[in-house]
PDB file of N, CA and C in Angstrom:
ATOM      1  N   MET A1144      52.339 -99.553 191.041  1.00 80.00           N
ATOM      2  CA  MET A1144      52.754-100.602 191.821  1.00 80.00           C
ATOM      3  C   MET A1144      54.174-100.858 191.341  1.00 80.00           C
ATOM      4  N   SER A1145      55.190-101.012 192.227  1.00 90.00           N
ATOM      5  CA  SER A1145      56.547-101.221 191.651  1.00 90.00           C
ATOM      6  C   SER A1145      57.024-102.529 193.026  1.00 90.00           C
ATOM      7  N   ALA A1146      58.164-103.030 192.450  1.00 93.00           N
ATOM      8  CA  ALA A1146      58.308-104.295 193.173  1.00 93.00           C
ATOM      9  C   ALA A1146      59.813-104.330 192.873  1.00 93.00           C
ATOM     10  N   SER A1147      60.544-105.319 193.691  1.00 94.00           N
ATOM     11  CA  SER A1147      61.722-105.541 193.366  1.00 94.00           C
ATOM     12  C   SER A1147      61.963-107.405 193.411  1.00 94.00           C
ATOM     13  N   ILE A1148      62.814-107.990 192.512  1.00 95.00           N
ATOM     14  CA  ILE A1148      62.883-109.353 192.421  1.00 95.00           C
ATOM     15  C   ILE A1148      64.291-109.570 192.718  1.00 95.00           C
ATOM     16  N   TYR A1149      64.846-110.395 193.525  1.00 94.00           N
ATOM     17  CA  TYR A1149      65.863-110.734 193.868  1.00 94.00           C
ATOM     18  C   TYR A1149      66.017-112.311 194.384  1.00 94.00           C
ATOM     19  N   GLN A1150      67.235-112.881 194.445  1.00 92.00           N
ATOM     20  CA  GLN A1150      67.537-114.302 195.019  1.00 92.00           C
ATOM     21  C   GLN A1150      67.524-113.952 196.210  1.00 92.00           C
ATOM     22  N   ARG A1151      67.101-115.112 196.862  1.00 85.00           N
ATOM     23  CA  ARG A1151      67.301-114.835 198.480  1.00 85.00           C
ATOM     24  C   ARG A1151      68.572-115.338 198.887  1.00 85.00           C
ATOM     25  N   PRO A1152      69.210-114.406 199.666  1.00 82.00           N
ATOM     26  CA  PRO A1152      70.681-114.687 200.435  1.00 82.00           C
ATOM     27  C   PRO A1152      70.987-115.789 201.157  1.00 82.00           C
ATOM     28  N   LYS A1153      71.863-116.404 201.348  1.00 81.00           N
ATOM     29  CA  LYS A1153      72.085-117.363 202.533  1.00 81.00           C
ATOM     30  C   LYS A1153      71.892-116.616 203.448  1.00 81.00           C
ATOM     31  N   ASN A1154      71.281-117.460 204.611  1.00 76.00           N
ATOM     32  CA  ASN A1154      71.338-117.081 206.227  1.00 76.00           C
ATOM     33  C   ASN A1154      72.509-116.874 206.917  1.00 76.00           C
ATOM     34  N   ALA A1155      72.682-115.811 207.405  1.00 76.00           N
ATOM     35  CA  ALA A1155      74.142-115.387 208.100  1.00 76.00           C
ATOM     36  C   ALA A1155      74.293-116.384 209.330  1.00 76.00           C
ATOM     37  N   MET A1156      73.301-116.921 209.860  1.00 81.00           N
ATOM     38  CA  MET A1156      73.564-117.570 211.132  1.00 81.00           C
ATOM     39  C   MET A1156      73.934-118.851 211.010  1.00 81.00           C
ATOM     40  N   GLN A1157      73.677-119.622 209.841  1.00 77.00           N
ATOM     41  CA  GLN A1157      73.874-120.822 209.445  1.00 77.00           C
ATOM     42  C   GLN A1157      74.550-121.105 208.385  1.00 77.00           C
ATOM     43  N   SER A1158      75.505-122.274 208.199  1.00 78.00           N
ATOM     44  CA  SER A1158      76.164-122.586 207.112  1.00 78.00           C
ATOM     45  C   SER A1158      75.559-123.440 206.037  1.00 78.00           C
ATOM     46  N   GLY A1159      74.337-123.932 206.057  1.00 79.00           N
ATOM     47  CA  GLY A1159      73.446-124.420 205.387  1.00 79.00           C
ATOM     48  C   GLY A1159      73.140-123.431 204.261  1.00 79.00           C
ATOM     49  N   LYS A1160      72.601-124.031 203.208  1.00 80.00           N
ATOM     50  CA  LYS A1160      72.136-123.123 201.898  1.00 80.00           C
ATOM     51  C   LYS A1160      70.827-123.366 201.343  1.00 80.00           C
ATOM     52  N   ALA A1161      70.075-123.978 202.218  1.00 81.00           N
ATOM     53  CA  ALA A1161      68.675-124.095 201.973  1.00 81.00           C
ATOM     54  C   ALA A1161      67.881-122.813 201.507  1.00 81.00           C
ATOM     55  N   LEU A1162      66.849-123.163 200.517  1.00 78.00           N
ATOM     56  CA  LEU A1162      65.882-121.856 199.898  1.00 78.00           C
ATOM     57  C   LEU A1162      66.807-120.969 199.278  1.00 78.00           C
ATOM     58  N   ILE A1163      68.192-121.004 198.968  1.00 83.00           N
ATOM     59  CA  ILE A1163      68.858-120.094 198.234  1.00 83.00           C
ATOM     60  C   ILE A1163      68.353-119.974 196.718  1.00 83.00           C
ATOM     61  N   ASP A1164      67.887-120.943 196.288  1.00 87.00           N
ATOM     62  CA  ASP A1164      67.723-120.976 194.916  1.00 87.00           C
ATOM     63  C   ASP A1164      66.302-120.371 194.641  1.00 87.00           C
ATOM     64  N   GLN A1165      65.413-119.929 195.686  1.00 92.00           N
ATOM     65  CA  GLN A1165      64.329-119.273 195.344  1.00 92.00           C
ATOM     66  C   GLN A1165      64.521-117.799 194.980  1.00 92.00           C
ATOM     67  N   TRP A1166      63.551-117.243 194.321  1.00 95.00           N
ATOM     68  CA  TRP A1166      63.495-115.844 193.689  1.00 95.00           C
ATOM     69  C   TRP A1166      62.399-115.417 194.338  1.00 95.00           C
ATOM     70  N   VAL A1167      62.552-114.178 194.965  1.00 95.00           N
ATOM     71  CA  VAL A1167      61.283-113.297 195.612  1.00 95.00           C
ATOM     72  C   VAL A1167      61.060-112.077 194.743  1.00 95.00           C
ATOM     73  N   LEU A1168      59.629-111.986 195.120  1.00 95.00           N
ATOM     74  CA  LEU A1168      59.125-110.560 194.531  1.00 95.00           C
ATOM     75  C   LEU A1168      58.782-109.904 195.972  1.00 95.00           C
ATOM     76  N   GLU A1169      59.212-108.621 196.058  1.00 94.00           N
ATOM     77  CA  GLU A1169      58.766-107.647 196.995  1.00 94.00           C
ATOM     78  C   GLU A1169      58.107-106.633 196.639  1.00 94.00           C
ATOM     79  N   PHE A1170      56.947-106.133 197.115  1.00 93.00           N
ATOM     80  CA  PHE A1170      56.364-105.081 196.667  1.00 93.00           C
ATOM     81  C   PHE A1170      57.161-103.541 197.623  1.00 93.00           C
ATOM     82  N   ALA A1171      57.235-102.443 196.861  1.00 90.00           N
ATOM     83  CA  ALA A1171      57.830-101.315 197.213  1.00 90.00           C
ATOM     84  C   ALA A1171      56.839-100.598 198.121  1.00 90.00           C
ATOM     85  N   ALA A1172      57.427 -99.753 199.278  1.00 86.00           N
ATOM     86  CA  ALA A1172      56.428 -99.214 200.111  1.00 86.00           C
ATOM     87  C   ALA A1172      55.811 -98.099 199.331  1.00 86.00           C
ATOM     88  N   ALA A1173      54.413 -98.189 199.297  1.00 85.00           N
ATOM     89  CA  ALA A1173      53.486 -96.923 198.838  1.00 85.00           C
ATOM     90  C   ALA A1173      53.253 -95.830 199.549  1.00 85.00           C
ATOM     91  N   GLU A1174      53.448 -95.879 201.049  1.00 87.00           N
ATOM     92  CA  GLU A1174      53.257 -94.704 201.729  1.00 87.00           C
ATOM     93  C   GLU A1174      54.246 -95.050 203.115  1.00 87.00           C
ATOM     94  N   ALA A1175      54.538 -93.826 203.613  1.00 87.00           N
ATOM     95  CA  ALA A1175      55.921 -94.090 204.850  1.00 87.00           C
ATOM     96  C   ALA A1175      54.924 -94.703 206.189  1.00 87.00           C
ATOM     97  N   LYS A1176      55.822 -95.044 206.972  1.00 88.00           N
ATOM     98  CA  LYS A1176      55.288 -95.495 208.246  1.00 88.00           C
ATOM     99  C   LYS A1176      55.058 -94.801 209.090  1.00 88.00           C
ATOM    100  N   LYS A1177      54.233 -94.585 210.189  1.00 89.00           N
ATOM    101  CA  LYS A1177      53.592 -93.611 211.029  1.00 89.00           C
ATOM    102  C   LYS A1177      53.508 -94.193 212.106  1.00 89.00           C
ATOM    103  N   PRO A1178      53.874 -93.652 213.556  1.00 90.00           N
ATOM    104  CA  PRO A1178      53.705 -94.201 214.681  1.00 90.00           C
ATOM    105  C   PRO A1178      52.156 -94.315 215.105  1.00 90.00           C
ATOM    106  N   ASP A1179      51.971 -95.250 215.532  1.00 87.00           N
ATOM    107  CA  ASP A1179      50.268 -95.507 216.328  1.00 87.00           C
ATOM    108  C   ASP A1179      50.147 -94.696 217.299  1.00 87.00           C
ATOM    109  N   PRO A1180      49.202 -93.736 217.546  1.00 87.00           N
ATOM    110  CA  PRO A1180      49.135 -92.807 218.736  1.00 87.00           C
ATOM    111  C   PRO A1180      48.875 -93.384 219.889  1.00 87.00           C
ATOM    112  N   LEU A1181      48.464 -94.705 219.957  1.00 90.00           N
ATOM    113  CA  LEU A1181      47.921 -95.600 221.256  1.00 90.00           C
ATOM    114  C   LEU A1181      49.223 -96.250 221.523  1.00 90.00           C
ATOM    115  N   MET A1182      49.606 -96.910 220.748  1.00 89.00           N
ATOM    116  CA  MET A1182      50.787 -98.022 221.173  1.00 89.00           C
ATOM    117  C   MET A1182      52.445 -97.687 220.832  1.00 89.00           C
ATOM    118  N   GLY A1183      52.185 -96.498 219.896  1.00 86.00           N
ATOM    119  CA  GLY A1183      53.619 -96.344 219.253  1.00 86.00           C
ATOM    120  C   GLY A1183      54.345 -97.020 218.158  1.00 86.00           C
ATOM    121  N   TRP A1184      53.761 -98.157 217.772  1.00 89.00           N
ATOM    122  CA  TRP A1184      54.141 -98.999 216.859  1.00 89.00           C
ATOM    123  C   TRP A1184      54.181 -98.284 215.557  1.00 89.00           C
ATOM    124  N   ALA A1185      55.162 -98.795 214.628  1.00 88.00           N
ATOM    125  CA  ALA A1185      55.165 -97.993 213.499  1.00 88.00           C
ATOM    126  C   ALA A1185      54.416 -99.058 212.376  1.00 88.00           C
ATOM    127  N   GLY A1186      53.411 -98.350 211.585  1.00 85.00           N
ATOM    128  CA  GLY A1186      52.476 -98.865 210.696  1.00 85.00           C
ATOM    129  C   GLY A1186      52.235 -97.712 209.765  1.00 85.00           C
ATOM    130  N   SER A1187      51.491 -98.694 208.726  1.00 85.00           N
ATOM    131  CA  SER A1187      50.851 -97.695 207.606  1.00 85.00           C
ATOM    132  C   SER A1187      49.637 -98.716 207.193  1.00 85.00           C
ATOM    133  N   GLY A1188      48.621 -98.171 206.338  1.00 84.00           N
ATOM    134  CA  GLY A1188      47.668 -98.565 205.649  1.00 84.00           C
ATOM    135  C   GLY A1188      47.982 -99.368 204.324  1.00 84.00           C
ATOM    136  N   ASP A1189      49.351 -99.269 204.190  1.00 85.00           N
ATOM    137  CA  ASP A1189      50.006-100.162 202.881  1.00 85.00           C
ATOM    138  C   ASP A1189      50.197-101.523 203.442  1.00 85.00           C
ATOM    139  N   THR A1190      48.804-102.432 202.668  1.00 86.00           N
ATOM    140  CA  THR A1190      49.249-104.111 202.888  1.00 86.00           C
ATOM    141  C   THR A1190      50.302-104.618 201.852  1.00 86.00           C
ATOM    142  N   GLN A1191      50.425-103.972 200.689  1.00 86.00           N
ATOM    143  CA  GLN A1191      51.429-104.548 200.020  1.00 86.00           C
ATOM    144  C   GLN A1191      52.644-105.019 200.398  1.00 86.00           C
ATOM    145  N   GLN A1192      52.991-104.001 201.577  1.00 85.00           N
ATOM    146  CA  GLN A1192      54.399-104.389 202.026  1.00 85.00           C
ATOM    147  C   GLN A1192      54.332-105.833 202.655  1.00 85.00           C
ATOM    148  N   GLN A1193      53.323-106.308 202.971  1.00 86.00           N
ATOM    149  CA  GLN A1193      53.745-107.436 203.818  1.00 86.00           C
ATOM    150  C   GLN A1193      53.474-108.679 202.874  1.00 86.00           C
ATOM    151  N   VAL A1194      53.313-108.453 201.571  1.00 89.00           N
ATOM    152  CA  VAL A1194      53.241-109.582 200.405  1.00 89.00           C
ATOM    153  C   VAL A1194      54.769-109.869 200.133  1.00 89.00           C
ATOM    154  N   THR A1195      54.975-111.290 200.285  1.00 93.00           N
ATOM    155  CA  THR A1195      56.003-111.671 199.417  1.00 93.00           C
ATOM    156  C   THR A1195      56.078-112.870 198.759  1.00 93.00           C
ATOM    157  N   LEU A1196      56.245-112.890 197.683  1.00 95.00           N
ATOM    158  CA  LEU A1196      55.958-114.314 196.623  1.00 95.00           C
ATOM    159  C   LEU A1196      57.121-114.695 196.311  1.00 95.00           C
ATOM    160  N   LYS A1197      57.244-116.013 196.234  1.00 95.00           N
ATOM    161  CA  LYS A1197      58.379-116.596 196.263  1.00 95.00           C
ATOM    162  C   LYS A1197      58.074-117.648 194.655  1.00 95.00           C
ATOM    163  N   PHE A1198      59.354-117.360 193.889  1.00 96.00           N
ATOM    164  CA  PHE A1198      59.246-118.402 192.517  1.00 96.00           C
ATOM    165  C   PHE A1198      60.464-119.115 192.377  1.00 96.00           C
ATOM    166  N   PRO A1199      60.166-120.070 191.749  1.00 94.00           N
ATOM    167  CA  PRO A1199      61.326-121.001 191.470  1.00 94.00           C
ATOM    168  C   PRO A1199      62.431-120.425 190.657  1.00 94.00           C
ATOM    169  N   THR A1200      62.342-119.906 189.834  1.00 93.00           N
ATOM    170  CA  THR A1200      63.078-119.253 188.698  1.00 93.00           C
ATOM    171  C   THR A1200      62.904-117.444 188.499  1.00 93.00           C
ATOM    172  N   LYS A1201      63.785-116.827 187.875  1.00 93.00           N
ATOM    173  CA  LYS A1201      63.897-115.410 187.729  1.00 93.00           C
ATOM    174  C   LYS A1201      62.774-115.188 186.519  1.00 93.00           C
ATOM    175  N   GLU A1202      62.665-116.011 185.717  1.00 94.00           N
ATOM    176  CA  GLU A1202      61.968-115.878 184.545  1.00 94.00           C
ATOM    177  C   GLU A1202      60.284-115.758 184.962  1.00 94.00           C
ATOM    178  N   GLU A1203      60.028-116.751 185.972  1.00 96.00           N
ATOM    179  CA  GLU A1203      58.761-116.958 186.426  1.00 96.00           C
ATOM    180  C   GLU A1203      58.399-115.765 187.198  1.00 96.00           C
ATOM    181  N   ALA A1204      59.097-115.261 188.000  1.00 95.00           N
ATOM    182  CA  ALA A1204      59.031-113.897 188.676  1.00 95.00           C
ATOM    183  C   ALA A1204      58.802-112.988 187.577  1.00 95.00           C
ATOM    184  N   MET A1205      59.336-112.738 186.555  1.00 95.00           N
ATOM    185  CA  MET A1205      59.184-111.579 185.984  1.00 95.00           C
ATOM    186  C   MET A1205      58.417-111.809 184.947  1.00 95.00           C
ATOM    187  N   ALA A1206      57.776-112.745 184.521  1.00 96.00           N
ATOM    188  CA  ALA A1206      56.444-113.230 183.709  1.00 96.00           C
ATOM    189  C   ALA A1206      55.418-112.862 184.666  1.00 96.00           C
ATOM    190  N   TYR A1207      55.357-112.878 186.001  1.00 96.00           N
ATOM    191  CA  TYR A1207      54.265-112.764 187.028  1.00 96.00           C
ATOM    192  C   TYR A1207      53.961-111.366 186.731  1.00 96.00           C
ATOM    193  N   ALA A1208      55.311-110.486 187.121  1.00 95.00           N
ATOM    194  CA  ALA A1208      55.227-108.831 187.128  1.00 95.00           C
ATOM    195  C   ALA A1208      54.674-108.370 185.736  1.00 95.00           C
ATOM    196  N   GLU A1209      55.086-108.847 184.609  1.00 95.00           N
ATOM    197  CA  GLU A1209      54.552-108.565 183.574  1.00 95.00           C
ATOM    198  C   GLU A1209      53.219-109.104 183.251  1.00 95.00           C
ATOM    199  N   ARG A1210      52.764-109.935 183.722  1.00 96.00           N
ATOM    200  CA  ARG A1210      51.248-110.548 183.752  1.00 96.00           C
ATOM    201  C   ARG A1210      50.071-109.369 184.398  1.00 96.00           C
ATOM    202  N   TYR A1211      50.951-109.045 185.568  1.00 94.00           N
ATOM    203  CA  TYR A1211      49.787-108.143 186.357  1.00 94.00           C
ATOM    204  C   TYR A1211      50.502-106.444 186.233  1.00 94.00           C
ATOM    205  N   GLY A1212      51.177-106.107 185.331  1.00 94.00           N
ATOM    206  CA  GLY A1212      51.514-104.831 185.164  1.00 94.00           C
ATOM    207  C   GLY A1212      52.231-104.298 186.411  1.00 94.00           C
ATOM    208  N   ILE A1213      52.944-105.016 186.837  1.00 93.00           N
ATOM    209  CA  ILE A1213      53.966-104.486 187.964  1.00 93.00           C
ATOM    210  C   ILE A1213      55.017-104.376 187.610  1.00 93.00           C
ATOM    211  N   GLU A1214      55.821-102.963 187.770  1.00 94.00           N
ATOM    212  CA  GLU A1214      57.090-102.707 187.375  1.00 94.00           C
ATOM    213  C   GLU A1214      58.033-103.040 188.317  1.00 94.00           C
ATOM    214  N   ALA A1215      58.916-104.126 187.856  1.00 95.00           N
ATOM    215  CA  ALA A1215      59.921-104.642 188.697  1.00 95.00           C
ATOM    216  C   ALA A1215      60.969-104.578 188.364  1.00 95.00           C
ATOM    217  N   VAL A1216      62.011-104.141 189.394  1.00 95.00           N
ATOM    218  CA  VAL A1216      63.361-104.259 189.241  1.00 95.00           C
ATOM    219  C   VAL A1216      64.239-105.232 189.425  1.00 95.00           C
ATOM    220  N   VAL A1217      65.066-106.112 188.519  1.00 95.00           N
ATOM    221  CA  VAL A1217      65.690-107.312 189.079  1.00 95.00           C
ATOM    222  C   VAL A1217      66.987-106.749 189.583  1.00 95.00           C
ATOM    223  N   HIS A1218      67.496-107.322 190.771  1.00 94.00           N
ATOM    224  CA  HIS A1218      68.609-107.047 191.538  1.00 94.00           C
ATOM    225  C   HIS A1218      69.365-108.703 191.055  1.00 94.00           C
ATOM    226  N   ALA A1219      70.598-108.210 190.597  1.00 89.00           N
ATOM    227  CA  ALA A1219      71.481-109.388 190.262  1.00 89.00           C
ATOM    228  C   ALA A1219      71.847-110.133 191.463  1.00 89.00           C
ATOM    229  N   THR A1220      72.195-111.493 191.398  1.00 85.00           N
ATOM    230  CA  THR A1220      72.810-112.025 192.576  1.00 85.00           C
ATOM    231  C   THR A1220      74.384-111.905 192.539  1.00 85.00           C
ATOM    232  N   PRO A1221      75.152-111.277 193.658  1.00 81.00           N
ATOM    233  CA  PRO A1221      76.451-111.154 193.453  1.00 81.00           C
ATOM    234  C   PRO A1221      76.924-112.780 193.440  1.00 81.00           C
ATOM    235  N   PRO A1222      78.308-112.797 192.989  1.00 82.00           N
ATOM    236  CA  PRO A1222      78.927-113.765 192.788  1.00 82.00           C
ATOM    237  C   PRO A1222      79.381-114.377 194.136  1.00 82.00           C
ATOM    238  N   ARG A1223      79.302-115.645 194.334  1.00 79.00           N
ATOM    239  CA  ARG A1223      80.104-116.126 195.615  1.00 79.00           C
ATOM    240  C   ARG A1223      81.335-116.472 195.568  1.00 79.00           C
ATOM    241  N   ARG A1224      82.057-115.812 196.649  1.00 81.00           N
ATOM    242  CA  ARG A1224      83.557-116.238 196.900  1.00 81.00           C
ATOM    243  C   ARG A1224      83.693-116.899 197.720  1.00 81.00           C
ATOM    244  N   LEU A1225      84.464-118.125 197.869  1.00 79.00           N
ATOM    245  CA  LEU A1225      84.820-119.081 198.608  1.00 79.00           C
ATOM    246  C   LEU A1225      86.372-118.711 198.969  1.00 79.00           C
ATOM    247  N   LYS A1226      86.360-118.693 200.317  1.00 81.00           N
ATOM    248  CA  LYS A1226      87.637-118.490 200.567  1.00 81.00           C
ATOM    249  C   LYS A1226      88.199-119.867 201.085  1.00 81.00           C
ATOM    250  N   ILE A1227      88.929-120.485 200.601  1.00 84.00           N
ATOM    251  CA  ILE A1227      89.423-122.068 200.597  1.00 84.00           C
ATOM    252  C   ILE A1227      90.721-121.881 201.635  1.00 84.00           C
ATOM    253  N   GLN A1228      90.814-122.363 202.680  1.00 84.00           N
ATOM    254  CA  GLN A1228      92.014-122.436 203.395  1.00 84.00           C
ATOM    255  C   GLN A1228      91.963-123.862 204.188  1.00 84.00           C
ATOM    256  N   ALA A1229      92.700-124.244 204.501  1.00 89.00           N
ATOM    257  CA  ALA A1229      93.261-125.567 205.519  1.00 89.00           C
ATOM    258  C   ALA A1229      93.259-124.989 206.753  1.00 89.00           C
ATOM    259  N   TYR A1230      93.018-126.027 207.809  1.00 90.00           N
ATOM    260  CA  TYR A1230      93.006-125.881 209.220  1.00 90.00           C
ATOM    261  C   TYR A1230      94.611-125.434 209.638  1.00 90.00           C
ATOM    262  N   ALA A1231      95.412-126.033 209.015  1.00 89.00           N
ATOM    263  CA  ALA A1231      96.992-125.600 209.240  1.00 89.00           C
ATOM    264  C   ALA A1231      97.227-124.020 208.797  1.00 89.00           C
ATOM    265  N   ASP A1232      96.428-123.464 208.190  1.00 86.00           N
ATOM    266  CA  ASP A1232      96.659-122.059 207.846  1.00 86.00           C
ATOM    267  C   ASP A1232      96.606-121.194 209.145  1.00 86.00           C
ATOM    268  N   ASN A1233      95.624-121.719 210.246  1.00 85.00           N
ATOM    269  CA  ASN A1233      95.568-120.833 211.264  1.00 85.00           C
ATOM    270  C   ASN A1233      96.759-120.852 211.874  1.00 85.00           C
ATOM    271  N   PHE A1234      97.967-121.503 211.716  1.00 89.00           N
ATOM    272  CA  PHE A1234      99.181-121.467 212.848  1.00 89.00           C
ATOM    273  C   PHE A1234     100.092-120.987 211.858  1.00 89.00           C
ATOM    274  N   ARG A1235     100.323-120.336 210.776  1.00 80.00           N
ATOM    275  CA  ARG A1235     101.357-119.812 210.081  1.00 80.00           C
ATOM    276  C   ARG A1235     101.641-118.601 210.683  1.00 80.00           C
TER     277      ARG A1235
END
């Protein structure tokens, strides 16, 4: 069982930064999805894909993975780059 640990990204549709301090543990897919013969929807028998665990810190997420023997890969959070400009810069 493998998983990835990452920090939630900022929602691209909103300017707010709510919930970006949470760390998420998501399990990797154990089997490929296949189309349902009746409806045509994609699905699989792997229910671990549906599980998303949230933690307040990276250390707690790593400790959970170690406690339950989950091979976890931690993805580093990219640094935020702020483009500071004034309204007057639009008219240069």
